[in-house]
mmCIF file of C-alpha atoms and ligand atoms in Angstrom:
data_model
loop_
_atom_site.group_PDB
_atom_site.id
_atom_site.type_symbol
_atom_site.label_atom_id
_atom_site.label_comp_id
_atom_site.label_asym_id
_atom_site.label_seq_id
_atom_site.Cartn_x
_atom_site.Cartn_y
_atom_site.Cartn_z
ATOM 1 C CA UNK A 1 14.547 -130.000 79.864
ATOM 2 C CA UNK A 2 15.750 -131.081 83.141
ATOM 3 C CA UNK A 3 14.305 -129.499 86.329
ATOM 4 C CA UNK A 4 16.458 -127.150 87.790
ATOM 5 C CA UNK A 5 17.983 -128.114 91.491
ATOM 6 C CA UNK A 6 16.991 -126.691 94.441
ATOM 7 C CA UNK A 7 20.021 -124.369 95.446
ATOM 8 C CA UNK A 8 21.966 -125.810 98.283
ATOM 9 C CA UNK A 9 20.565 -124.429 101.972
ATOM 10 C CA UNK A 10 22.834 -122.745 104.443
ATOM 11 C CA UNK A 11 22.880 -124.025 108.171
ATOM 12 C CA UNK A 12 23.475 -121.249 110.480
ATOM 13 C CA UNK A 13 24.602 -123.135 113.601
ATOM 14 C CA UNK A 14 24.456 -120.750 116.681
ATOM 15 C CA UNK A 15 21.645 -118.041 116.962
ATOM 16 C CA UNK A 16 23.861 -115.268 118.061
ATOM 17 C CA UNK A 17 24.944 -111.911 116.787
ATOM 18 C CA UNK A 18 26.583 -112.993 113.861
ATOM 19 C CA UNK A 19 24.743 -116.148 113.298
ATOM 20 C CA UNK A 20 22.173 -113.916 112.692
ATOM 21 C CA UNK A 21 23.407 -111.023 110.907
ATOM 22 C CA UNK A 22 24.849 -113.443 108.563
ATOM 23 C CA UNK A 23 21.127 -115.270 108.040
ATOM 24 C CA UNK A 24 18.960 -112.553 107.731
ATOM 25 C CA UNK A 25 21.158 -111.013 105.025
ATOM 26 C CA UNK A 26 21.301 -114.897 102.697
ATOM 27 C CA UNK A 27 17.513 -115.115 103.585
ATOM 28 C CA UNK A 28 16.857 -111.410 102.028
ATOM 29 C CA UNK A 29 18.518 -111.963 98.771
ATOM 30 C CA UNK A 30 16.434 -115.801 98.505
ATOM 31 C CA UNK A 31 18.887 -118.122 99.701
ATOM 32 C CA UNK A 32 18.034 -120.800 101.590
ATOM 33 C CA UNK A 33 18.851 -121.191 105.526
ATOM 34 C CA UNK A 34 18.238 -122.503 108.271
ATOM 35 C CA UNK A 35 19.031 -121.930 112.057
ATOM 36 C CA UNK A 36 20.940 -124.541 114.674
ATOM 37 C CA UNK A 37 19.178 -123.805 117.827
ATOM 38 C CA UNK A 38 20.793 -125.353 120.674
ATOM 39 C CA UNK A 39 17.406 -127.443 121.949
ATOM 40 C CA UNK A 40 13.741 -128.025 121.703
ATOM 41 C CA UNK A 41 13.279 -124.736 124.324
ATOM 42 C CA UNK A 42 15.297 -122.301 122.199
ATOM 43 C CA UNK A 43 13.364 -123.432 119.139
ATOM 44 C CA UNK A 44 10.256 -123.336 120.750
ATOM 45 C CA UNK A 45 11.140 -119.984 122.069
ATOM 46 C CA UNK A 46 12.802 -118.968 118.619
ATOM 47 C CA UNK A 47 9.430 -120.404 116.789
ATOM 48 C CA UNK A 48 7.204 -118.422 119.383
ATOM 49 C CA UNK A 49 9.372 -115.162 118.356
ATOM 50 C CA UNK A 50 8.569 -116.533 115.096
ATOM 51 C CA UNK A 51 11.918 -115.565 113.824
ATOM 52 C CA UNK A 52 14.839 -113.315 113.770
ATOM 53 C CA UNK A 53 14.990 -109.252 113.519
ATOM 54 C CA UNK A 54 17.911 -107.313 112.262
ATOM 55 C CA UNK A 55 18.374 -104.011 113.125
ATOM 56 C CA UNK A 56 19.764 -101.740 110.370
ATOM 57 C CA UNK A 57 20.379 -97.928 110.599
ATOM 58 C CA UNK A 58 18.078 -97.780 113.230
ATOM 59 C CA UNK A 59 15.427 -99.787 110.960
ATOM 60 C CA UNK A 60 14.057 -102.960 112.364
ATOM 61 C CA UNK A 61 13.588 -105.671 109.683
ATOM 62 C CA UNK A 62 12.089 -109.399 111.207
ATOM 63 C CA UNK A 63 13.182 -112.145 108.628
ATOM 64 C CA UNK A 64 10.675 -115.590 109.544
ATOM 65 C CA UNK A 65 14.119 -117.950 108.772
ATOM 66 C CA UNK A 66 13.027 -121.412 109.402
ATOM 67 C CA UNK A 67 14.771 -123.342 112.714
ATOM 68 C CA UNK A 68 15.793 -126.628 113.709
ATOM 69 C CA UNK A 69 18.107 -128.574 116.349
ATOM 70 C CA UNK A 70 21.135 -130.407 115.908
ATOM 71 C CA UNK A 71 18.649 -133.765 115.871
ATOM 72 C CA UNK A 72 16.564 -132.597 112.717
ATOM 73 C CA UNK A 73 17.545 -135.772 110.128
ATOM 74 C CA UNK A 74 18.025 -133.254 107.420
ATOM 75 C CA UNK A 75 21.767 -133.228 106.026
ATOM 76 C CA UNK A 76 23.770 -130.856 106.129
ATOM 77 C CA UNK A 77 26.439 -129.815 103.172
ATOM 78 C CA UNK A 78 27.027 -125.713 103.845
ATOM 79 C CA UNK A 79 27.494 -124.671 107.556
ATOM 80 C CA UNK A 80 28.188 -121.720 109.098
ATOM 81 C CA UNK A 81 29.561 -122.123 112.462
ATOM 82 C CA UNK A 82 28.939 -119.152 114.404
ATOM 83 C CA UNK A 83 29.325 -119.811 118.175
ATOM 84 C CA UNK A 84 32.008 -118.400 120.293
ATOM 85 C CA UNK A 85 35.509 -119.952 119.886
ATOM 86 C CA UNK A 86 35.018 -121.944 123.228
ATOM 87 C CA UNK A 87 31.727 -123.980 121.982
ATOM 88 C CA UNK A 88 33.125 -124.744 118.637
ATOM 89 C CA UNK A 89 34.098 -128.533 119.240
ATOM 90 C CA UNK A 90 31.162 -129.468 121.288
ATOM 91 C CA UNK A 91 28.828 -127.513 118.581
ATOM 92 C CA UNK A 92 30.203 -129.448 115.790
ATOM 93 C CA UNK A 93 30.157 -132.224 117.459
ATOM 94 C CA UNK A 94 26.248 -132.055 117.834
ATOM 95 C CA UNK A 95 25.982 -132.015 114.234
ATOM 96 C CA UNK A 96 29.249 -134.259 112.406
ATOM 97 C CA UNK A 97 26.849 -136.944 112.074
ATOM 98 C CA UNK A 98 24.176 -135.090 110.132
ATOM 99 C CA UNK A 99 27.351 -133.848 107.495
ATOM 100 C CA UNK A 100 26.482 -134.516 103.480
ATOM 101 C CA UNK A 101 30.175 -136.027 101.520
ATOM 102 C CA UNK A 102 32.025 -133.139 100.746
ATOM 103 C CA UNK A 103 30.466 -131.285 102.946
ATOM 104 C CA UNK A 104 31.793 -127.031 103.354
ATOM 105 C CA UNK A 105 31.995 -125.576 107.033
ATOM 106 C CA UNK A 106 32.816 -121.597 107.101
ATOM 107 C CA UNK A 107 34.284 -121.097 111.146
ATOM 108 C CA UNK A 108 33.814 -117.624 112.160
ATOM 109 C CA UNK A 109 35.088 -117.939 115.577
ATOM 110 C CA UNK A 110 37.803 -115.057 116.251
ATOM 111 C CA UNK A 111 41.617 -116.165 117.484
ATOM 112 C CA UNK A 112 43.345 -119.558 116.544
ATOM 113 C CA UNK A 113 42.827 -122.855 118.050
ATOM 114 C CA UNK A 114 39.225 -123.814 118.154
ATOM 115 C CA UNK A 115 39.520 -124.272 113.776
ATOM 116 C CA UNK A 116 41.989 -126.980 114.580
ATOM 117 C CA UNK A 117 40.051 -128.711 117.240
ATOM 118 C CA UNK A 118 36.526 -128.225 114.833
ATOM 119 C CA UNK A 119 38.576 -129.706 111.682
ATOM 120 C CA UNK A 120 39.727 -132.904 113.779
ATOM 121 C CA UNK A 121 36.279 -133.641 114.459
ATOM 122 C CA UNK A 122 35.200 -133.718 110.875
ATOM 123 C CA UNK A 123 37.979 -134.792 108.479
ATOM 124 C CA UNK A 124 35.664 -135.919 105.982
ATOM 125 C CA UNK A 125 34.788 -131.728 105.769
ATOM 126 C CA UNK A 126 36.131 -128.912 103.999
ATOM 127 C CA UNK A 127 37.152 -126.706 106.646
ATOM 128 C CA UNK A 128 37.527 -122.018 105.520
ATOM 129 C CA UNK A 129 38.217 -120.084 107.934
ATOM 130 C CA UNK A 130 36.833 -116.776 108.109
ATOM 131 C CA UNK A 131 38.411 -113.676 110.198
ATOM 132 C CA UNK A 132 35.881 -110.955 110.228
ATOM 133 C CA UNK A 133 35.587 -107.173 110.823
ATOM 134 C CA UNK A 134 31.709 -106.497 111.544
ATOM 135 C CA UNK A 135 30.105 -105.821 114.595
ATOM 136 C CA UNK A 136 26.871 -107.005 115.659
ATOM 137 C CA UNK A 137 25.222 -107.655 119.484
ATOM 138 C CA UNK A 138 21.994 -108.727 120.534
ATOM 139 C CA UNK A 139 19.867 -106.498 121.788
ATOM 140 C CA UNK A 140 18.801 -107.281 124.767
ATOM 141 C CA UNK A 141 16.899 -104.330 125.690
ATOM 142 C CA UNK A 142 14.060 -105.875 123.689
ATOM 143 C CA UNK A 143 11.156 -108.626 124.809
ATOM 144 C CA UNK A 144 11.951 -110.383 121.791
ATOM 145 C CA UNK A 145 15.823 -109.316 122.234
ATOM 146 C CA UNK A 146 17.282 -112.976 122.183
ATOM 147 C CA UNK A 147 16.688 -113.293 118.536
ATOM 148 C CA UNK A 148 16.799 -109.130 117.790
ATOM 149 C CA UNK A 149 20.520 -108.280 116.675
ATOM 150 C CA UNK A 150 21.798 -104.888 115.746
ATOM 151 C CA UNK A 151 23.776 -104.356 112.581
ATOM 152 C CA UNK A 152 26.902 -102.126 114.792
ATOM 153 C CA UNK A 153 30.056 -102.152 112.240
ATOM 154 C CA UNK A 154 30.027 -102.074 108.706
ATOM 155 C CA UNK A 155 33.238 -104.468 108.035
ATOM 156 C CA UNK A 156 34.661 -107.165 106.036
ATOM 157 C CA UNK A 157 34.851 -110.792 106.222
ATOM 158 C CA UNK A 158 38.220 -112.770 105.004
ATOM 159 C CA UNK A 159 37.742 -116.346 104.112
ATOM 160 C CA UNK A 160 39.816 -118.609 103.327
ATOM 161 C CA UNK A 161 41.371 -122.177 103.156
ATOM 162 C CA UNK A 162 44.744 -123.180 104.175
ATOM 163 C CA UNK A 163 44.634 -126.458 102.266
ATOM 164 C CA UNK A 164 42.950 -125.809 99.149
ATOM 165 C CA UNK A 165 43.323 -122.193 98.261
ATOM 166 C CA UNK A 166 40.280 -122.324 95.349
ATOM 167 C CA UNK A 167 37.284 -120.781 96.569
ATOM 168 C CA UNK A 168 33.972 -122.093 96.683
ATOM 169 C CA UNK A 169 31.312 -121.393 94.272
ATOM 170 C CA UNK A 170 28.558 -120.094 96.461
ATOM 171 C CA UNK A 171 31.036 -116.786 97.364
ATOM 172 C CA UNK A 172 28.385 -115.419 94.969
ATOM 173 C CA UNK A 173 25.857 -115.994 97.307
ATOM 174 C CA UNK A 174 27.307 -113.723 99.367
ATOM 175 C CA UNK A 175 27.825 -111.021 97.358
ATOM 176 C CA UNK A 176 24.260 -111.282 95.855
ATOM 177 C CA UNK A 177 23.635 -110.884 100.145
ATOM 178 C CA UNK A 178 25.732 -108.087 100.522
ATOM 179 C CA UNK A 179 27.865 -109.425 102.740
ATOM 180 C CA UNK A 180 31.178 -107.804 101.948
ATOM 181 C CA UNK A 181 33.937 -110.406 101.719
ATOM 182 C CA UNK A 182 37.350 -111.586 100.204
ATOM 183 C CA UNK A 183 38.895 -115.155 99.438
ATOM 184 C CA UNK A 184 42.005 -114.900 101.304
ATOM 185 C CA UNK A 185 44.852 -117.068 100.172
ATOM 186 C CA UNK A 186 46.804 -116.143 103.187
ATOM 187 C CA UNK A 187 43.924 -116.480 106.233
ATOM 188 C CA UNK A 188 46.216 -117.884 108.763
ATOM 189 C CA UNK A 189 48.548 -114.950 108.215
ATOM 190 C CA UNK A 190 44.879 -112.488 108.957
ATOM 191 C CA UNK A 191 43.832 -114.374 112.055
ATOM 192 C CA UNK A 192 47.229 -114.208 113.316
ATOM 193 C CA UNK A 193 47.668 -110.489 112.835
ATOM 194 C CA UNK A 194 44.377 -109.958 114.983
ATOM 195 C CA UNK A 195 45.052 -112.335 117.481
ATOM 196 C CA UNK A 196 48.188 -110.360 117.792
ATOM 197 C CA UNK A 197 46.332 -106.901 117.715
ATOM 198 C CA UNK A 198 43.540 -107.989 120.381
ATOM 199 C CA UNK A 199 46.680 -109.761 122.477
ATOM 200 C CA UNK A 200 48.294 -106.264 122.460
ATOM 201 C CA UNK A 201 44.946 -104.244 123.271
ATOM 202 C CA UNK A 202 42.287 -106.484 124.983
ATOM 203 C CA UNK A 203 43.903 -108.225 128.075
ATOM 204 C CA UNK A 204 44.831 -104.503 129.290
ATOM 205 C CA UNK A 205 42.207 -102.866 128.451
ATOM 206 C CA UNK A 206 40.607 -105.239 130.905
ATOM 207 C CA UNK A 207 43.464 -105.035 133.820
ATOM 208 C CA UNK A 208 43.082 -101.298 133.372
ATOM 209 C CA UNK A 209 39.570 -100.727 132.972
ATOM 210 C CA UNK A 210 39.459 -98.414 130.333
ATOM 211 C CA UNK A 211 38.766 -97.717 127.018
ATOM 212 C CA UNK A 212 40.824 -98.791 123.911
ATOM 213 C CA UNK A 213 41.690 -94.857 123.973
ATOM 214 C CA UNK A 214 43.209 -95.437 127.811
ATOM 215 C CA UNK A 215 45.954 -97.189 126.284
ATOM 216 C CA UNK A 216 47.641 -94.216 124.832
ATOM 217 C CA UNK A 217 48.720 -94.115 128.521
ATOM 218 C CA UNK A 218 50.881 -97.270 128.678
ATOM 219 C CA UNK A 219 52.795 -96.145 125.691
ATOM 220 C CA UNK A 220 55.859 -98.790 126.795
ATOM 221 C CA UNK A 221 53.798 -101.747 128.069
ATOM 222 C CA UNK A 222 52.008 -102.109 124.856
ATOM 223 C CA UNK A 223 55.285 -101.187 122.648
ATOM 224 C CA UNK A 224 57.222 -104.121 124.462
ATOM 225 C CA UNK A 225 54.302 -106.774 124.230
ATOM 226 C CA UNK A 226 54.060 -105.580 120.263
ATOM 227 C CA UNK A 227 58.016 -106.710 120.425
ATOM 228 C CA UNK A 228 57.217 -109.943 122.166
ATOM 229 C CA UNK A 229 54.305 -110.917 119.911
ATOM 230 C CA UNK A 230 55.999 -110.275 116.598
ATOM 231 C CA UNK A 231 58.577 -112.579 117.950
ATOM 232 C CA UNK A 232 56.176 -115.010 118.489
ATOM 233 C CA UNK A 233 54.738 -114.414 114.978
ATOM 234 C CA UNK A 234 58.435 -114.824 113.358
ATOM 235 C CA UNK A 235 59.189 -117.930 115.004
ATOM 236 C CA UNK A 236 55.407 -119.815 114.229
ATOM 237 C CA UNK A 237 55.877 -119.026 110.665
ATOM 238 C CA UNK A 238 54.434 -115.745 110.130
ATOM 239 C CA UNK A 239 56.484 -112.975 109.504
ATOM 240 C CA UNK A 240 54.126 -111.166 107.217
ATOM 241 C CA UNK A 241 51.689 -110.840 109.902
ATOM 242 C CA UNK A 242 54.312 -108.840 111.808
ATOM 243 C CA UNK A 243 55.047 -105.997 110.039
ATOM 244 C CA UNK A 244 54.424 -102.704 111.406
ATOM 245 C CA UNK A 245 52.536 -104.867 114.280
ATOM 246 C CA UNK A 246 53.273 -101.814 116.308
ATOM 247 C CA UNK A 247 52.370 -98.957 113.803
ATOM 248 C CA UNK A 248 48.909 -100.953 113.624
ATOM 249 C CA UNK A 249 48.090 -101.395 117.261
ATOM 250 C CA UNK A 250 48.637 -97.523 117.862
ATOM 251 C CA UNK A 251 46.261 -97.032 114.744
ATOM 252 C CA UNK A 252 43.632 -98.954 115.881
ATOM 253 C CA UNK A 253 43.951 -97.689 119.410
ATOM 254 C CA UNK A 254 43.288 -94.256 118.350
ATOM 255 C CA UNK A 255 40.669 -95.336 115.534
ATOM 256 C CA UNK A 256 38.582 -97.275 118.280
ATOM 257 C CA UNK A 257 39.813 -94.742 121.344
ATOM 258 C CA UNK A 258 35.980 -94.595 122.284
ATOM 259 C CA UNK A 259 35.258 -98.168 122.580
ATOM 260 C CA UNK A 260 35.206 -100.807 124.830
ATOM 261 C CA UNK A 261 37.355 -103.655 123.427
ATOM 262 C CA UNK A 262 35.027 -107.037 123.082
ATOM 263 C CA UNK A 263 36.970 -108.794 126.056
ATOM 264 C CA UNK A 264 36.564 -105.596 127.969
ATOM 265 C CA UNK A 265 32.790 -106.075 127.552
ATOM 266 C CA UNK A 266 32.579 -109.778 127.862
ATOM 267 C CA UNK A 267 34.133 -109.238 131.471
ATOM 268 C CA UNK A 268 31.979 -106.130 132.304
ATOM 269 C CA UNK A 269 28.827 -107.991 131.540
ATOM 270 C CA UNK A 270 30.298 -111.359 132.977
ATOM 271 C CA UNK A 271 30.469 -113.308 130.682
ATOM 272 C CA UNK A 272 33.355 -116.022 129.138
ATOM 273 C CA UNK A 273 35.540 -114.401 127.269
ATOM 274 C CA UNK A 274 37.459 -116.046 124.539
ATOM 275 C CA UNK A 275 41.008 -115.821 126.481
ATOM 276 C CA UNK A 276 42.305 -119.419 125.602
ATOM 277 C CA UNK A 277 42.345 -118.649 121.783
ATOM 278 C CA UNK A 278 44.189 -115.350 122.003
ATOM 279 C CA UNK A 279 46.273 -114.645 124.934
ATOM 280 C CA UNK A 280 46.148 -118.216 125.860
ATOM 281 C CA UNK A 281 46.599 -119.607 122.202
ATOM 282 C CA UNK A 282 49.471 -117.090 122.073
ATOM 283 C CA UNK A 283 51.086 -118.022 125.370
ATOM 284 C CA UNK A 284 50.780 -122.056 124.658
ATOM 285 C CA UNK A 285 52.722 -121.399 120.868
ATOM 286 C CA UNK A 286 55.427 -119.701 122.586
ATOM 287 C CA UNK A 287 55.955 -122.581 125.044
ATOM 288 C CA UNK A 288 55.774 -125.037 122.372
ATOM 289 C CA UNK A 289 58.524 -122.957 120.373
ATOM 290 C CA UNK A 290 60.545 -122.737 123.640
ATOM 291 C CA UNK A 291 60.492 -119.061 122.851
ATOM 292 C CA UNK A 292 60.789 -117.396 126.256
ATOM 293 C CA UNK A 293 58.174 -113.860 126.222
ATOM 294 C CA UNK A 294 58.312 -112.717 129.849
ATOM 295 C CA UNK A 295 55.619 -109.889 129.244
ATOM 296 C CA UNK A 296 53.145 -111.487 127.030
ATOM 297 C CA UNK A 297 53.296 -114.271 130.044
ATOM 298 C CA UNK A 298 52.962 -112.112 132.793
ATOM 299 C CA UNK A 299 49.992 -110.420 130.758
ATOM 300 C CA UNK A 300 48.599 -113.670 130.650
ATOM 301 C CA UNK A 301 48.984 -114.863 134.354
ATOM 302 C CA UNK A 302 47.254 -111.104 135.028
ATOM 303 C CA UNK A 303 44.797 -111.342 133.408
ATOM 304 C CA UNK A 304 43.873 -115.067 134.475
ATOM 305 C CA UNK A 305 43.968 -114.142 137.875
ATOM 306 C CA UNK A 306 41.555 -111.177 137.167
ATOM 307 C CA UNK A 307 39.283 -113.288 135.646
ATOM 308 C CA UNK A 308 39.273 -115.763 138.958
ATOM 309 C CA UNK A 309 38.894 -112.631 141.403
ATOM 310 C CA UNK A 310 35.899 -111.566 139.409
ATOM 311 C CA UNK A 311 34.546 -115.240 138.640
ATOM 312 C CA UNK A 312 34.893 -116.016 134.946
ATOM 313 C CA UNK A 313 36.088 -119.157 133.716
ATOM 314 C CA UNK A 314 40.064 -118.552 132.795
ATOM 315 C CA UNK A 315 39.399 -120.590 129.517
HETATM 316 P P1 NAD B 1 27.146 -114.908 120.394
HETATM 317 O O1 NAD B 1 27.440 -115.329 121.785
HETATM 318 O O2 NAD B 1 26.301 -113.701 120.160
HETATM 319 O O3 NAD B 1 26.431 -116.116 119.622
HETATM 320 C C1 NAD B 1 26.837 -117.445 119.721
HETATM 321 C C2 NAD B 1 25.571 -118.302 119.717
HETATM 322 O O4 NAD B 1 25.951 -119.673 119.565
HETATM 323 C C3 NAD B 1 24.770 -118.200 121.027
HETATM 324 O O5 NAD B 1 23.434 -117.920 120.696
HETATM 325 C C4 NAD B 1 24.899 -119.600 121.624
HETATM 326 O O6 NAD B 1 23.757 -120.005 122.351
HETATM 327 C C5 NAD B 1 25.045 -120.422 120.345
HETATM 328 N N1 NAD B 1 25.601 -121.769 120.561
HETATM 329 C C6 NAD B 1 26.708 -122.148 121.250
HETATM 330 N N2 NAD B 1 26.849 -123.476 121.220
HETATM 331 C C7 NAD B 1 25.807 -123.963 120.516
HETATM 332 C C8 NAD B 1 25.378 -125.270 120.151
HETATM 333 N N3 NAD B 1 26.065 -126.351 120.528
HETATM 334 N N4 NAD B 1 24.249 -125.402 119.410
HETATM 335 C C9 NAD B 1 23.534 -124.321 119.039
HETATM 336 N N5 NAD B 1 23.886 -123.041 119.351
HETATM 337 C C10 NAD B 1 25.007 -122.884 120.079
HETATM 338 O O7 NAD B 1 28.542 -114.780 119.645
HETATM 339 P P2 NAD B 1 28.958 -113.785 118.470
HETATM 340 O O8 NAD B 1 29.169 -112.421 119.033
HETATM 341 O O9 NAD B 1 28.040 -113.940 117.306
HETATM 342 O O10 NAD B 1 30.411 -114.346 118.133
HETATM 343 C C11 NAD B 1 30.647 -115.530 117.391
HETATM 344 C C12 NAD B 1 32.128 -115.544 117.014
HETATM 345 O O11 NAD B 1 32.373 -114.466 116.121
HETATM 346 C C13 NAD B 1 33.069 -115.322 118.226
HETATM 347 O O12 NAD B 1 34.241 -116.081 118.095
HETATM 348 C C14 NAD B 1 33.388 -113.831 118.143
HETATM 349 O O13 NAD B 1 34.643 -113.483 118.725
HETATM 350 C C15 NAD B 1 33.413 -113.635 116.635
HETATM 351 N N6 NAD B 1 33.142 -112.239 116.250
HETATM 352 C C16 NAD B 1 32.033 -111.591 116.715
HETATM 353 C C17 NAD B 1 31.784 -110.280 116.313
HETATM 354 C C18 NAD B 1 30.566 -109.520 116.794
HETATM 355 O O14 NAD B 1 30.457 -108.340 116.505
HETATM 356 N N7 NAD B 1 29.627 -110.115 117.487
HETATM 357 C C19 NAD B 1 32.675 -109.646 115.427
HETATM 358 C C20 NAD B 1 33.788 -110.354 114.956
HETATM 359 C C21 NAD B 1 34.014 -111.653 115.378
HETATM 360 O O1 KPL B 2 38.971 -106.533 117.660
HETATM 361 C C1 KPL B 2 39.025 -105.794 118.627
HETATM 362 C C2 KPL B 2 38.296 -106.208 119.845
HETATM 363 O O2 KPL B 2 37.861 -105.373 120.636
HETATM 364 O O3 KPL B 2 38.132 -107.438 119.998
HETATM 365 C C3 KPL B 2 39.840 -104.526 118.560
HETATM 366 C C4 KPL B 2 38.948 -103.321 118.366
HETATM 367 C C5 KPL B 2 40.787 -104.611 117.371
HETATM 368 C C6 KPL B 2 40.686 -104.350 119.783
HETATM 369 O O4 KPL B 2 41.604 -105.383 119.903
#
């Protein structure tokens, strides 16, 4: 009888929240991973941790997954990318060389834009794009807080290809890992109908400093940039992902009235938000189109000038 192979490994590049949510649950159910870490410090610190720790229901769980840097010789043929939007071309670029033939990235980064730039670095790659619904942060309350992320949001994670709409065999990896999912035939038509949502919601939740909730008092400014983005989706090919736009912002405003949208806490912690692959991403389509959306412009210029007063890069 012929040995059995040795199941394909997962590279988790980028040690972040989800990055890590995402390999603590494959290394739990016995699939294989390993984690990116940006240099020989961050693994040394990551090896001196001597791993990562999930945080579940107030349960602490440390998983010893095994890490490496982008120089490691080992190839590569499943990645997870899992940096912010803005690191996603330089990040893949650290690693294109080490890429196995036929080769299967999954891109988790939120809004549109950096997928493109990722996939032009590595033709020879399958490219699925994932849009996902779960909430995680690192907790950095704790020593070892750097490599300690809390499990925040049960959610769901849409992936998908728009070239090749058969999905790959190891989604059964990820249901043996519990990480709830769905093969999307239509993931452009998802990421578009959040970018739209955290276009309506994020940028003012940051002008006005408030909650998600504080947006029930700018009834009309959010109504007329829901008009201008479904516009925008109509005329870039996505008409689906503007139905009841408007219906669905209000929804989630009042399902998520108590938090802080993610931009909102990117800025009040200063750090980069993701701007240039929503609002931005948003604003630049429209331009292309020569579709003229005076709001969802002004938003932008707003918000970018925000972002300078309080010393944040604008992209
Ligand atoms: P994060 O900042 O917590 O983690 C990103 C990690 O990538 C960091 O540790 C960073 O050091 C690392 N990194 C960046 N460039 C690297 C490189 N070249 N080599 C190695 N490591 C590198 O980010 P996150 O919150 O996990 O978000 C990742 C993406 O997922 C974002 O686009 C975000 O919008 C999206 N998202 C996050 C959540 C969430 O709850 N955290 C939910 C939905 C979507
Ligand atoms: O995804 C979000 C975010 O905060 O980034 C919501 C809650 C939908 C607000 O846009």
């Amino acid at each position: 009888m012929q040995p059995s192979k040795p199941a394909t490994s997962w590279h988790v590049l980028g040690a972040g929240s989800l990055g890590c949510l995402w390999a603590a649950r494959l290394a739990r159910a016995g699939v294989p991973v390993q984690l990116i870490l940006r240099n020989p410090g961050r693994l040394a610190a990551y090896q001196h941790a001597g791993g990562l720790t999930l945080v579940e229901q107030g349960q602490a769980r440390h998983y010893p997954v095994p890490g490496q840097t982008a120089a490691d010789p080992q190839p590569i043929q499943r990645l997870l990318l899992a940096c912010k939007a803005y690191d996603a071309e330089s990040a893949i670029a650290s690693i294109a060389p080490r890429l196995a033939p036929g080769a299967e990235l999954v891109l988790l980064q939120n809004g549109l834009g950096s997928q493109d730039a990722v996939a032009a670095r590595v033709p020879q790659a399958r490219c699925i794009l994932a849009s996902s619904t779960e909430g995680a942060f690192r907790d950095g309350a704790a020593p070892e807080g750097e490599w300690r992320v809390v499990f925040a949001g049960q959610g769901h994670t849409w992936l998908g290809d728009p070239l090749d709409d058969h999905p790959p065999r190891w989604l059964a990896e990820l249901e043996r890992s519990g990480i709830p999912h769905q093969w999307s035939p239509d993931i452009l038509s998802r990421l578009w109908r959040k970018l739209a949502l955290n276009c309506a919601i994020n940028p003012l939740t940051v002008l006005y400093d408030c909650r998600n909730g504080g947006l029930n008092g700018h009834p009309a400014e959010v109504s007329t940039l829901c008009a201008e983005l479904c516009q925008l989706l109509q005329s870039c090919g996505q008409p689906a992902a503007a139905v009841d736009l408007h219906v669905d912002v209000q929804r989630v405003i009042l399902a998520t009235a108590a938090n802080y949208s993610s931009m909102h806490q990117d800025v009040a912690q200063g750090r980069r938000t993701e701007i240039a692959y929503l609002l931005g991403h948003a604003c630049a389509t429209a331009q292309r189109q020569r579709l003229v959306l005076p709001h969802l412009t002004a938003l932008h210029e707003r918000l970018l000038q925000y972002l300078d007063a309080h010393g944040l890069p604008s992209h």
